[in-house]
Short mmCIF file of C-alpha atoms in Angstrom, two decimals:
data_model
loop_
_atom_site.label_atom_id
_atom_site.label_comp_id
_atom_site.label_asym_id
_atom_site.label_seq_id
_atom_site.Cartn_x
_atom_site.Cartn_y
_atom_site.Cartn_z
CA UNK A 19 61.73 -46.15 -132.67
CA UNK A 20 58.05 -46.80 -132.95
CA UNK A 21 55.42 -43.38 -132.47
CA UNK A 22 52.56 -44.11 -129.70
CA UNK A 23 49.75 -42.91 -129.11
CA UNK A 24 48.45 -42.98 -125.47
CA UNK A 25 44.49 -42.22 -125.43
CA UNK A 26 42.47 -40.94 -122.73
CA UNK A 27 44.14 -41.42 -119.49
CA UNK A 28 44.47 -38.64 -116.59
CA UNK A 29 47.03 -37.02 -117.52
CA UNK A 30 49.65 -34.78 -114.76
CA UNK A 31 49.86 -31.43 -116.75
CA UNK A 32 50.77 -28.52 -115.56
CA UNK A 33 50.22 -29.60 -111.87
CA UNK A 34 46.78 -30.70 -112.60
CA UNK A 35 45.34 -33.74 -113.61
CA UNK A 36 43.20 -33.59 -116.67
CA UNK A 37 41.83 -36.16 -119.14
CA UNK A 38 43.77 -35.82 -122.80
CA UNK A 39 45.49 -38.05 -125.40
CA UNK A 40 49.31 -37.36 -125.89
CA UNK A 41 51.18 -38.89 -128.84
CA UNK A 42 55.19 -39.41 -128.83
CA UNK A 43 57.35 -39.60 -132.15
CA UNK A 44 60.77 -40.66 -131.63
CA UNK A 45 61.95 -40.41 -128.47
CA UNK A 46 59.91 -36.77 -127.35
CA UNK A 47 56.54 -36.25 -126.51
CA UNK A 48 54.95 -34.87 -129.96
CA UNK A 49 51.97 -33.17 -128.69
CA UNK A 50 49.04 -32.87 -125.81
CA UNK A 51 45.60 -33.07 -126.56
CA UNK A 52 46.84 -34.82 -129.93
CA UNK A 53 44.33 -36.99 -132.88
CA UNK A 54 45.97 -40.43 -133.18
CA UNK A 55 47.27 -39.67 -136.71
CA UNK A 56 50.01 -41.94 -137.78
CA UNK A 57 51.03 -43.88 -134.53
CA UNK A 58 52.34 -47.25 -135.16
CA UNK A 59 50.97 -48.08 -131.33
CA UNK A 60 48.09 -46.95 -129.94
CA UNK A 61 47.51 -47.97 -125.97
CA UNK A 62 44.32 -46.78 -124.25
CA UNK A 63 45.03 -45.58 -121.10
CA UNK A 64 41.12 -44.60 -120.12
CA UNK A 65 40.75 -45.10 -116.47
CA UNK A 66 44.22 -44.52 -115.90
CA UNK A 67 46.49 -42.23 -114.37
CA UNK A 68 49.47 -40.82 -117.10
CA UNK A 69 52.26 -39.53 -115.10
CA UNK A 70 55.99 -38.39 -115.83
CA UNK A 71 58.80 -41.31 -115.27
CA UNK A 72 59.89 -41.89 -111.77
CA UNK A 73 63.32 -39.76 -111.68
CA UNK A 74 65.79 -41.90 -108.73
CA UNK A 75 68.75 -40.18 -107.67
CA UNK A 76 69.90 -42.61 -105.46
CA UNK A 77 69.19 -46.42 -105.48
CA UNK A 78 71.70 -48.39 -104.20
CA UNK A 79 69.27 -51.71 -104.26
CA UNK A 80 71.51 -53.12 -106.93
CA UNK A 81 73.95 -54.22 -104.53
CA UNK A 82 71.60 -57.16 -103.31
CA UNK A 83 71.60 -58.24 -106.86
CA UNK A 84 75.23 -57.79 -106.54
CA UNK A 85 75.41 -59.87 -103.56
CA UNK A 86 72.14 -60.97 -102.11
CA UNK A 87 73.61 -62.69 -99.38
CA UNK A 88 76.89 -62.21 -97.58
CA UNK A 89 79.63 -63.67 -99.54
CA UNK A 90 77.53 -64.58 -102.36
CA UNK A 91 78.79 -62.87 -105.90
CA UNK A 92 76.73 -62.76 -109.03
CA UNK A 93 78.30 -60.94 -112.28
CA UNK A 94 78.42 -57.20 -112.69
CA UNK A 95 76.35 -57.39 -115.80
CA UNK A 96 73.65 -59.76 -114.32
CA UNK A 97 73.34 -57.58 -111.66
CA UNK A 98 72.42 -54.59 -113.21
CA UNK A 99 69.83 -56.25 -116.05
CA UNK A 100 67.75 -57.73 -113.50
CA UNK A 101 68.00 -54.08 -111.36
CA UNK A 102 66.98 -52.24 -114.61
CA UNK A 103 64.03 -54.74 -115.09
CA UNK A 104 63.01 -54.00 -111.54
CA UNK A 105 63.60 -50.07 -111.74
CA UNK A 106 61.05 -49.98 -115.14
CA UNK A 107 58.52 -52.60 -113.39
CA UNK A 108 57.88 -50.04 -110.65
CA UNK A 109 58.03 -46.90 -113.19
CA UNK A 110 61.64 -45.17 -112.74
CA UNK A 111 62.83 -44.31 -116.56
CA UNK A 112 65.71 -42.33 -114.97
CA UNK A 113 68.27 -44.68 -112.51
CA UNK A 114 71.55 -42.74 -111.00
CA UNK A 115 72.97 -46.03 -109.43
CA UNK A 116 74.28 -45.04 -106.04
CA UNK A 117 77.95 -46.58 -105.96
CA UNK A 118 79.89 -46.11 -102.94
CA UNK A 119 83.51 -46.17 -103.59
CA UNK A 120 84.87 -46.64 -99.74
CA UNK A 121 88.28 -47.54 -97.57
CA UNK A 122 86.70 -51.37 -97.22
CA UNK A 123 87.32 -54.32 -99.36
CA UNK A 124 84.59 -56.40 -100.66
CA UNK A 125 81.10 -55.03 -102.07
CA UNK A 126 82.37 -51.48 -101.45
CA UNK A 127 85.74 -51.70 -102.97
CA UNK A 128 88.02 -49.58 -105.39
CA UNK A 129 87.33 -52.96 -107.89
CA UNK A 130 84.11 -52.67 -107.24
CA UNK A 131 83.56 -49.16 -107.98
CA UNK A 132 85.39 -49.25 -111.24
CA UNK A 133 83.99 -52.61 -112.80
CA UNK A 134 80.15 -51.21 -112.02
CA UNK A 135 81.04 -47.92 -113.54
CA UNK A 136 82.79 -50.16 -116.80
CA UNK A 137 80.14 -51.77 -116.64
CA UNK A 138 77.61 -49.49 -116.74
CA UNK A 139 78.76 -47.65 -119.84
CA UNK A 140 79.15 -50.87 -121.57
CA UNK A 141 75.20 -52.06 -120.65
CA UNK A 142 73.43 -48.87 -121.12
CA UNK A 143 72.47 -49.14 -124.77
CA UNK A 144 70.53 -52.18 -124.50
CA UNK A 145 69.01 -51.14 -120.53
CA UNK A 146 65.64 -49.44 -120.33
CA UNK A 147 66.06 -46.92 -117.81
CA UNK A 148 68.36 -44.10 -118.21
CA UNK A 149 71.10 -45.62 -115.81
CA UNK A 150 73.62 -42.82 -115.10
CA UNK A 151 76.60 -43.14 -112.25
CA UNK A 152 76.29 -41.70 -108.96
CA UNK A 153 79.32 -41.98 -107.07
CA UNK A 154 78.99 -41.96 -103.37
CA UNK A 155 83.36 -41.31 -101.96
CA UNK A 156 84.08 -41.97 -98.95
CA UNK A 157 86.27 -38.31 -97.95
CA UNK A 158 88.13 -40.95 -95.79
CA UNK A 159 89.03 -42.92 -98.88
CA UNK A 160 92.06 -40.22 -99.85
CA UNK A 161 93.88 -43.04 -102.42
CA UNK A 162 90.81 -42.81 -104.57
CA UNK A 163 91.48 -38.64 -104.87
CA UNK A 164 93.30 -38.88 -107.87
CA UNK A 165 91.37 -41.68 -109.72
CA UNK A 166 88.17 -39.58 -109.44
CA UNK A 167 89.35 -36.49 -110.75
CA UNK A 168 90.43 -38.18 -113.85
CA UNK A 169 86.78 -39.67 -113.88
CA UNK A 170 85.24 -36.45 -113.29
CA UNK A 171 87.25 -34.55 -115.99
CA UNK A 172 86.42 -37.64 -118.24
CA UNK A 173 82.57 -36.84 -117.80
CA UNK A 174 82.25 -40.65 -116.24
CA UNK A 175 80.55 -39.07 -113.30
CA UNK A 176 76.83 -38.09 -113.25
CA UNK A 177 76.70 -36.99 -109.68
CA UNK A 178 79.08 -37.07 -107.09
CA UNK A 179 78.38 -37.22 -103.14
CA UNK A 180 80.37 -36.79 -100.47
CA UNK A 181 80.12 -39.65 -97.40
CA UNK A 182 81.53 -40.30 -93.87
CA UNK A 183 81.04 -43.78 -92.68
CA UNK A 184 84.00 -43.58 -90.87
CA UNK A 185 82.48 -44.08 -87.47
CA UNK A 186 80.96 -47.30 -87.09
CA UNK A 187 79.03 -48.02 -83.83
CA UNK A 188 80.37 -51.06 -82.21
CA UNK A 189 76.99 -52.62 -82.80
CA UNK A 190 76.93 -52.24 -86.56
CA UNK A 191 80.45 -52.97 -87.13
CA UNK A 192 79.31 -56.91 -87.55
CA UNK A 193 77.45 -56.00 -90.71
CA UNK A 194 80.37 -54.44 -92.17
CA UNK A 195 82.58 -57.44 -91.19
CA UNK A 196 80.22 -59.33 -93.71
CA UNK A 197 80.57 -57.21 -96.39
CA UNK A 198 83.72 -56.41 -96.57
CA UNK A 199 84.74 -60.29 -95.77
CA UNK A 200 87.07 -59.31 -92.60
CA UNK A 201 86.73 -60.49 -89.20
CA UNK A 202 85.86 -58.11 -86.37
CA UNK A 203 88.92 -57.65 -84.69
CA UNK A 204 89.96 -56.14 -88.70
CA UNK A 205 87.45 -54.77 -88.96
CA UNK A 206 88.59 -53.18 -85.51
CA UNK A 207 91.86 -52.42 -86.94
CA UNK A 208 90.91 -50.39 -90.49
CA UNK A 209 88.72 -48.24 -88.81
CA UNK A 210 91.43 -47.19 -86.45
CA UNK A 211 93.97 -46.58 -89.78
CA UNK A 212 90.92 -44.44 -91.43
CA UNK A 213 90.39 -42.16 -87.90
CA UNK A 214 94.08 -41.78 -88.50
CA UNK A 215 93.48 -39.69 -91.88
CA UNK A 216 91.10 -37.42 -90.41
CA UNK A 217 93.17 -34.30 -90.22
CA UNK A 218 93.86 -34.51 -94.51
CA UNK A 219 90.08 -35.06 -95.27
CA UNK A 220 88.67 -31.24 -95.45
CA UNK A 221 91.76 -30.69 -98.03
CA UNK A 222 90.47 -33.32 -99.89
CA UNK A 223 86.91 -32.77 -100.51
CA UNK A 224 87.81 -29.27 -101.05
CA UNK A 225 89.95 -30.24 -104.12
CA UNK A 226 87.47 -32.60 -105.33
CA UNK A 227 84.57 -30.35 -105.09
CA UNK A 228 86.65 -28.00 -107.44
CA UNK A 229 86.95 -30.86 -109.98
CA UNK A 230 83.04 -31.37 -109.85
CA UNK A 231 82.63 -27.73 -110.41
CA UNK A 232 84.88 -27.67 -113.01
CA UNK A 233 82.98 -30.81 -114.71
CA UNK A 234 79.62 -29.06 -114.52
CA UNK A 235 78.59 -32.07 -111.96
CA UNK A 236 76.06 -31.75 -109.46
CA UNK A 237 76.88 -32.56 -105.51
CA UNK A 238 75.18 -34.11 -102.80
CA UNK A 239 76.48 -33.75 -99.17
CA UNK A 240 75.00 -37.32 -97.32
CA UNK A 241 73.79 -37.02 -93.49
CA UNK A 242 74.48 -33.19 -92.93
CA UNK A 243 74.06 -32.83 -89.18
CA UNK A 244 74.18 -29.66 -88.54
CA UNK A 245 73.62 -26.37 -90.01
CA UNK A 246 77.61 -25.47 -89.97
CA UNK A 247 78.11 -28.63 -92.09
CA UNK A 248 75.80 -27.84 -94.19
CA UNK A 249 76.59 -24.24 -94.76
CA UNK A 250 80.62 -25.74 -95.24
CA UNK A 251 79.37 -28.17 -98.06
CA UNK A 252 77.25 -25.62 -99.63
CA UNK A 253 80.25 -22.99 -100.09
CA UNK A 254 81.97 -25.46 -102.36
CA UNK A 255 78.89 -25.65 -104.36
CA UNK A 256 77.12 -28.74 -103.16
CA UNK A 257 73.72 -27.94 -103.36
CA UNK A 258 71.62 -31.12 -102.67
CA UNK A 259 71.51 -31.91 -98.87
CA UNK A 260 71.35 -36.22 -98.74
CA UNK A 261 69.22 -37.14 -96.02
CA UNK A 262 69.97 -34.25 -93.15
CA UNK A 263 69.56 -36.20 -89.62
CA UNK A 264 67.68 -33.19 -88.29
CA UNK A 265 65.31 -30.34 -88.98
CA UNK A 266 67.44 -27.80 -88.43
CA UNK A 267 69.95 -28.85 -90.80
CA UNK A 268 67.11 -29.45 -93.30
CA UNK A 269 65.92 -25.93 -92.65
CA UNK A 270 69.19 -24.28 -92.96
CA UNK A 271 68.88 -26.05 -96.76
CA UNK A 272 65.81 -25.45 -97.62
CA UNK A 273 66.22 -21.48 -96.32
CA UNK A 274 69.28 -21.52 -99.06
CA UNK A 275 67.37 -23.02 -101.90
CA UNK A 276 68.96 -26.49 -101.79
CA UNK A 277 67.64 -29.60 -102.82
CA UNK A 278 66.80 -31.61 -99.90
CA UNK A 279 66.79 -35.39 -100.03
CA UNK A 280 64.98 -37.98 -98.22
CA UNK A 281 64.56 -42.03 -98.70
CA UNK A 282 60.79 -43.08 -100.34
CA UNK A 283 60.82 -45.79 -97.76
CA UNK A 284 61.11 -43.58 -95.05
CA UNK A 285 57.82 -42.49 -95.89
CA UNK A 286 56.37 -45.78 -97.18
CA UNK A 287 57.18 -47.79 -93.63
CA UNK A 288 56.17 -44.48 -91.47
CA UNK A 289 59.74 -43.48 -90.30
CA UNK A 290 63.56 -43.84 -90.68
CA UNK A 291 64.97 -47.59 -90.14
CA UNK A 292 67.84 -45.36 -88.36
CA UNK A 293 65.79 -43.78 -86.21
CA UNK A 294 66.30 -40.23 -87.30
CA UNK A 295 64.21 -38.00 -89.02
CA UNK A 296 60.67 -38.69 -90.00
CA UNK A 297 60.78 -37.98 -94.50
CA UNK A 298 56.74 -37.47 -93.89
CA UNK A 299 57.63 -34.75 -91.18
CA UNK A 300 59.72 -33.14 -93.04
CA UNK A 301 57.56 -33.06 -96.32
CA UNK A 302 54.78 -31.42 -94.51
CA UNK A 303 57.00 -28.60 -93.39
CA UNK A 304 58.29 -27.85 -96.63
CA UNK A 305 61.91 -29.58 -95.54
CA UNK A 306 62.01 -32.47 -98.62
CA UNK A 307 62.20 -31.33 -101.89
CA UNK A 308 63.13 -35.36 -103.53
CA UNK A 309 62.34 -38.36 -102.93
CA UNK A 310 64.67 -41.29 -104.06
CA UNK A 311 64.21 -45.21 -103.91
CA UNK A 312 67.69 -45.35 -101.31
CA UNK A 313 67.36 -49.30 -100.86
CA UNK A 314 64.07 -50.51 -102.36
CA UNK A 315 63.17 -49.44 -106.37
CA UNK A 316 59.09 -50.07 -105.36
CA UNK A 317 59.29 -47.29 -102.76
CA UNK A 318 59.02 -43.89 -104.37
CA UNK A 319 55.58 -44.99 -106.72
CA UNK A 320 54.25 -46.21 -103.12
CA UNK A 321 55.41 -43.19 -101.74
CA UNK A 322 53.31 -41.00 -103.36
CA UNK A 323 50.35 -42.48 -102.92
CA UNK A 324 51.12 -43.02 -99.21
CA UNK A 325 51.50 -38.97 -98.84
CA UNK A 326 48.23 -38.17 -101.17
CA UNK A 327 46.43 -41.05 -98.96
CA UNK A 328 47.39 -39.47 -95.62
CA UNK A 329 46.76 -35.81 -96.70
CA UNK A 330 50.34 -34.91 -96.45
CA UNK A 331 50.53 -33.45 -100.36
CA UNK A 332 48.02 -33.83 -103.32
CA UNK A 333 49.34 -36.48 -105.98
CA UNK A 334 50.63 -33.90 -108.42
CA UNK A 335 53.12 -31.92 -105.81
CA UNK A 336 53.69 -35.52 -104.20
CA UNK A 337 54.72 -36.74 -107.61
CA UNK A 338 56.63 -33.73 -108.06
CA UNK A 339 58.99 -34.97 -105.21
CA UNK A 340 59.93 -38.53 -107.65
CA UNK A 341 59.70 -36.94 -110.52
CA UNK A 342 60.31 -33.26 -111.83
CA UNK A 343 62.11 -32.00 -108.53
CA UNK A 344 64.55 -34.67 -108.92
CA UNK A 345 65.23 -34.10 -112.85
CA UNK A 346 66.04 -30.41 -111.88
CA UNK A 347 68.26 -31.01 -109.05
CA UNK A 348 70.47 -33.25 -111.53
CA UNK A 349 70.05 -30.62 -114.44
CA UNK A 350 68.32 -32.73 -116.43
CA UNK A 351 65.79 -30.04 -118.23
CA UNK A 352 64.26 -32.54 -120.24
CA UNK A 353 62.20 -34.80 -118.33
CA UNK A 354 59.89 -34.81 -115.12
CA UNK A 355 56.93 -33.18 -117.11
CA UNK A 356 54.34 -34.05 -119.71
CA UNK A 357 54.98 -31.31 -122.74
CA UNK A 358 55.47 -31.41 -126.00
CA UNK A 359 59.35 -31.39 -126.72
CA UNK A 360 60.21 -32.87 -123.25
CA UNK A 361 61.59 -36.72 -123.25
CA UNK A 362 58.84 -39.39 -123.60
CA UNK A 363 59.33 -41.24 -120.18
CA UNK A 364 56.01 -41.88 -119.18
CA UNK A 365 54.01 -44.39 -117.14
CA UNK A 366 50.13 -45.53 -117.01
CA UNK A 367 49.59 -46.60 -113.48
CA UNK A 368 45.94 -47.95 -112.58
CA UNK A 369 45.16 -46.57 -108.89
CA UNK A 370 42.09 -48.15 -108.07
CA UNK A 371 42.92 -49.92 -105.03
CA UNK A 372 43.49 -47.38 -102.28
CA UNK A 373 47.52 -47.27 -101.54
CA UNK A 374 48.60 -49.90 -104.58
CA UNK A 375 49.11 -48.44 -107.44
CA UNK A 376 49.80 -51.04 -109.95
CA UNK A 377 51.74 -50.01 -113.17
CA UNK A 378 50.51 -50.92 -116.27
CA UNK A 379 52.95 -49.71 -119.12
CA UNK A 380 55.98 -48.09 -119.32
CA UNK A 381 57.31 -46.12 -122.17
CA UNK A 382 60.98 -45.01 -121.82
CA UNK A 383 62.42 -42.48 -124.43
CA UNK A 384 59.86 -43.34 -126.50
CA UNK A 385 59.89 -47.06 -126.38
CA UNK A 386 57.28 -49.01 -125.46
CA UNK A 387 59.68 -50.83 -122.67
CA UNK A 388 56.97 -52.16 -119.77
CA UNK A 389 53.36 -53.85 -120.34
CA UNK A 390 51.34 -55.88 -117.84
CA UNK A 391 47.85 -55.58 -119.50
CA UNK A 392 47.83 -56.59 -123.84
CA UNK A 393 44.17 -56.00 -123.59
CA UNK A 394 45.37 -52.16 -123.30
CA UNK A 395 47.63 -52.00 -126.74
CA UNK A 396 45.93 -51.63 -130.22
CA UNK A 397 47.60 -52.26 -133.21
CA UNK A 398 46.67 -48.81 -135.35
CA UNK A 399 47.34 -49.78 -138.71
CA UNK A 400 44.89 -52.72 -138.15
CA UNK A 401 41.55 -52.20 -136.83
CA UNK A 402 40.72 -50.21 -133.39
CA UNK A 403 39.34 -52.99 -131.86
CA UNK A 404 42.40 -55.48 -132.50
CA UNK A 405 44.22 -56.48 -129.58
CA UNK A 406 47.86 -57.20 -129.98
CA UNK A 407 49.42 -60.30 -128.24
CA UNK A 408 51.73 -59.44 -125.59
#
């Protein structure tokens, strides 16, 4: 572990931006407003904006390193090295890996599920970001029941969400054919067998959201779509609202104090890819309390900026949405912020050209773990003015 010293940047404090020097020792933020003294690195950050890591509850982009076409495999471990290069090149220090463990074969599997949470806890050591387990259960999926209780009491779990996929559109029910390797008329035939479980589901998640409680892990509810389904998930203590499909439901949540959900690229492309509600919409009502990458790791940093560009939110609340609000909906009390004491997960992003903010170092739990401009590190011990190679 190597103490840095970041010099001079604007730094997100307190909900303001204000020019300072912070140094890290170890793996915590030392102190604000700090002289160099000892620090082994010293990066100038003048110019620059220093903000709190990117905090991403749900990022499921992995899978197209997983599988990036239909059919097409690459190893577990691959996978998720080259999506925890990708999460730290576009500033996220904290990575809950959305893993849906479903009824379908394929991509969405029981296998699946258990050799990306094996291999998870074997990888994160040497990974950069935080990369923590987010399992996404099917209620339909009633075989898994038992197997995730034991994984819950275990403490595998990070946070747990509760999905229905069960009814597929005839439309979409191509796409699933591909990933789950089955033809249609299969395809046809399993999601007739999981409409047949229907009446034992509400026992299920009811048992299951007793296990979570009695883990201490957090709960997401995913496409609430109505008030009375949100009010049911919230009386067995799931308190983060995934994506509600309408303002009402997202009102009901936000009226109750939940934490209310919405995808980054939602707001980056103007509007839901499904067609439901607009995440820009919501955040200027006070109805979106996170933002999370959902499918594409660039989209919360761009997100930001997108919502400070179009007047939606200043920078510091919009970075609040990627960044501390997310850390406190997963109970993680020590990151999100620039103070002394909290976690050193920080990132110097250069936002000179309007809408493209380009990041220009990472450091992750007080490692130096991202770097796209050498002319920006100094070697301390040596003189000020020496540049160290990249």
């Amino acid at each position: 572990m190597t103490d840095i010293f970041i010099e001079g940047g604007r730094a997100l404090v307190d909900g303001a931006f204000t020019e300072t020097s912070l140094r890290i020792a170890g793996r915590d933020i030392d102190a604000l407003d700090a002289e160099q003294g000892r620090a082994t690195l010293h990066i100038d950050a003048k110019g620059f904006l220093v903000l709190p890591g990117i905090v991403d509850l749900h990022g499921d982009a992995f899978e197209r390193q997983m599988m990036p076409r239909p059919g097409v495999d690459f190893p577990t471990d691959v996978a998720l090295v080259d999506s925890d290069r990708q999460a730290i090149a576009n500033g996220i220090t904290t990575v809950f890996h959305g893993t849906t463990w479903s009824w379908e074969p394929g991509l969405r599997s029981a296998d699946n599920a258990r050799t990306l949470l094996d291999t998870i806890e074997a990888l994160r050591p040497q990974l950069a970001a935080d990369t923590r387990f987010h399992l996404r259960h099917e209620t339909h999926n009633l075989e898994a029941e038992a197997e995730i209780t034991e994984w819950l009491t275990e403490g595998r779990i990070d946070l747990f969400a509760f999905n229905d996929h069960s009814h597929v559109k005839p439309e979409k029910r191509g796409r699933l054919a591909e990933r789950a390797g089955l033809s249609i008329e299969a395809v046809n035939e399993l999601l007739d067998q999981v409409a047949a479980r229907r009446p034992d589901v509400p026992a299920s998640i009811a048992r299951l959201a007793a296990a979570a409680r009695a883990a201490g892990v957090r709960m997401l509810s995913h496409d609430d779509n109505s008030p009375a389904m949100r009010q049911d998930f919230r009386t067995l203590g799931v308190t983060i609202a995934e994506f509600p499909v309408n303002e009402e439901t997202a009102r009901d949540a936000a009226d109750a104090g939940d934490f209310i959900v919405f995808g980054a690229p939602n707001v980056v492309r103007g509007g839901s890819h499904t067609g439901w509600t607009k995440a820009s919409d919501m955040i200027a009502k006070g109805l979106c309390s996170v933002l999370a990458s959902d499918y594409y790791y660039p989209a919360q940093l761009l997100a930001a900026f997108r919502l400070a560009a179009d007047g939606t939110l200043p920078l510091a609340k919009a970075w609040d949405l990627i960044s501390s609000a997310p850390a406190r909906a997963a109970g993680l009390a020590d990151r999100g912020v620039l103070a002394a004491g909290r976690r050193a997960d920080i990132i110097i992003v250069d936002d000179k050209v309007p809408l493209r903010p380009r990041i220009v170092a990472v450091v992750a739990a007080g490692r130096l773990v991202h770097l796209t401009d050498a002319g920006r590190l100094v070697h301390s011990l040596a003189s000020r003015k020496t540049v160290a190679t990249a």
